[in-house]
Amino acid sequence: MKNFLMMCLFAGVVSGCSTGTLITKEGTTDNPKWHKADDVVFNKDLGTFPNLQSLSQVRQGMTKDQLYELIGRPQYDDGWRPREWNYLFHFTTPGQGENDITTCQFKVLFDQKMFASSFYWNPIHPKDVVCPPTSKSIKEVEEKVSVKRYTLGTDALFVFDKRDLQGLNPKGKKDLDNLLFELKKFKEINSIRILGYTDLLGSYEYNQKLSKDRAELIKKYFSYHGVNNQLITAIGKGPENPIVQCNSKLARTELIACLAPNRRVVIEVDGYIEERI
C-alpha cells in the first residue's frame, strides 16, 4: 500500500496541472486544450508583455533553452519535463481590448526529442480577436518598439572582483542613476534584461556566479528605485562573448587591464518611447 501511494504521489508531481492535450510523437495535436486564463503560477498571475521582435523569431526545431531566451519561461505549470509550454501574453493594441490591451494564450508543443514542433493561439480578451493581433494598431506599436542596449563597464561600476552594494563605486551609482533617468523616457517597458559578463581569469564556475551576482545586484538597485521587478531578468554570462582577446603571456596587471572591455554589464530594454511632435 505504501509503495502504491508513493507511485500515485509521484504521478501527481509528474503530471502537474497539464491541460490534457493529446500530443503525437511528432509534437502536434488536433485538439489543443487550454488552462483557465487565470491559473498562471508565475509573474504574480499577470502574464507578460512579450518582446514582439523575439516572438517573431520563434520557430520549429528550437530547444527549450532557446525559447526561454526569446520569450521567457511559461507561466502555467504543466508538470515535470512537459511536452507543452503555455503562456499568457498581453499586447498593446490602442483602440482594441480592455484598456487598449489584447490578451492571448500561446501554446508550444514539443516532439519526443523535446524540440519545438507546433504552435497554437487562444484568444482570451476580446474573445473574437485574432491572436497574435494583426490589426493596424499593433503594427503601429511594433514600429515604435525597439530594444535599446546600454553597456556599462564593470570596472567603473564595481571594485575589482566585488559584487555587493559595498563594492559599488560612486561613479557606478551615478551611471546607474543616469540609466534610471533614461528608463523614465519610455512610455512603456515590456521587459529589461541585465546580462553580466566577466573576463576569463578564474574558473568558469566562479565567473558565472560573479556575473550573475552583479546582474542581480543591478536588478535590485533598479527595483529599489521604482522599476517593476517583474519586468527585469538578471542573467550571468560569465566569460562568454568576449569583446577583446589578449595575450595570456602578459603580466597579470597588464592582462587585467587588457581584458577590461570584457568585464561589463549589458542592459537590454524592450519598450517604446512615445513620439513627440
Tab-separated table of N, CA and C in Angstrom, residues 51-53 92-94 133-148 270-275:
chain	number	residue	atom	x	y	z
A	51	ASN	N	8.264	40.446	-25.956
A	51	ASN	CA	9.052	41.215	-26.911
A	51	ASN	C	8.600	40.789	-28.307
A	52	LEU	N	7.979	41.708	-29.043
A	52	LEU	CA	7.389	41.352	-30.333
A	52	LEU	C	8.434	40.871	-31.335
A	53	GLN	N	9.616	41.464	-31.286
A	53	GLN	CA	10.673	41.034	-32.198
A	53	GLN	C	11.136	39.619	-31.858
A	92	THR	N	-0.180	45.439	-26.521
A	92	THR	CA	-0.702	46.802	-26.536
A	92	THR	C	-1.373	47.060	-27.879
A	93	THR	N	-2.689	47.281	-27.856
A	93	THR	CA	-3.468	47.465	-29.089
A	93	THR	C	-4.391	48.668	-28.907
A	94	PRO	N	-3.905	49.874	-29.135
A	94	PRO	CA	-4.723	51.076	-28.950
A	94	PRO	C	-6.059	50.975	-29.676
A	133	PRO	N	-2.370	39.603	-32.318
A	133	PRO	CA	-3.076	40.686	-33.007
A	133	PRO	C	-2.358	41.108	-34.285
A	134	THR	N	-3.115	41.337	-35.333
A	134	THR	CA	-2.531	41.738	-36.618
A	134	THR	C	-3.158	43.026	-37.127
A	135	SER	N	-3.856	43.731	-36.247
A	135	SER	CA	-4.532	44.956	-36.666
A	135	SER	C	-3.525	46.059	-36.937
A	136	LYS	N	-3.997	47.115	-37.562
A	136	LYS	CA	-3.138	48.260	-37.857
A	136	LYS	C	-2.555	48.836	-36.582
A	137	SER	N	-3.349	48.788	-35.503
A	137	SER	CA	-2.887	49.380	-34.247
A	137	SER	C	-1.653	48.673	-33.710
A	138	ILE	N	-1.645	47.329	-33.772
A	138	ILE	CA	-0.477	46.618	-33.263
A	138	ILE	C	0.723	46.860	-34.151
A	139	LYS	N	0.504	47.033	-35.470
A	139	LYS	CA	1.612	47.327	-36.369
A	139	LYS	C	2.211	48.690	-36.050
A	140	GLU	N	1.343	49.642	-35.694
A	140	GLU	CA	1.851	50.960	-35.334
A	140	GLU	C	2.699	50.874	-34.081
A	141	VAL	N	2.276	50.033	-33.134
A	141	VAL	CA	3.055	49.864	-31.913
A	141	VAL	C	4.376	49.186	-32.215
A	142	GLU	N	4.349	48.162	-33.103
A	142	GLU	CA	5.579	47.448	-33.444
A	142	GLU	C	6.624	48.383	-34.025
A	143	GLU	N	6.150	49.392	-34.783
A	143	GLU	CA	7.094	50.322	-35.385
A	143	GLU	C	7.812	51.145	-34.324
A	144	LYS	N	7.144	51.344	-33.178
A	144	LYS	CA	7.744	52.132	-32.112
A	144	LYS	C	8.570	51.279	-31.155
A	145	VAL	N	8.311	49.966	-31.172
A	145	VAL	CA	9.013	49.080	-30.254
A	145	VAL	C	10.470	48.933	-30.675
A	146	SER	N	11.336	49.005	-29.728
A	146	SER	CA	12.751	48.807	-30.018
A	146	SER	C	13.425	48.239	-28.784
A	147	VAL	N	14.530	47.574	-29.002
A	147	VAL	CA	15.345	47.100	-27.894
A	147	VAL	C	16.565	47.997	-27.819
A	148	LYS	N	16.594	48.833	-26.805
A	148	LYS	CA	17.745	49.716	-26.612
A	148	LYS	C	18.741	49.005	-25.713
A	270	ASP	N	13.422	46.528	-23.657
A	270	ASP	CA	12.434	46.354	-24.724
A	270	ASP	C	11.206	47.203	-24.393
A	271	GLY	N	10.899	48.161	-25.235
A	271	GLY	CA	9.750	49.022	-24.995
A	271	GLY	C	9.632	50.042	-26.097
A	272	TYR	N	8.847	51.084	-25.856
A	272	TYR	CA	8.774	52.134	-26.864
A	272	TYR	C	8.604	53.484	-26.193
A	273	ILE	N	9.129	54.472	-26.879
A	273	ILE	CA	9.068	55.854	-26.421
A	273	ILE	C	8.078	56.581	-27.306
A	274	GLU	N	7.117	57.247	-26.690
A	274	GLU	CA	6.094	57.952	-27.460
A	274	GLU	C	6.733	59.047	-28.292
A	275	GLU	N	6.406	59.041	-29.561
A	275	GLU	CA	6.938	60.062	-30.454
A	275	GLU	C	6.314	61.413	-30.132
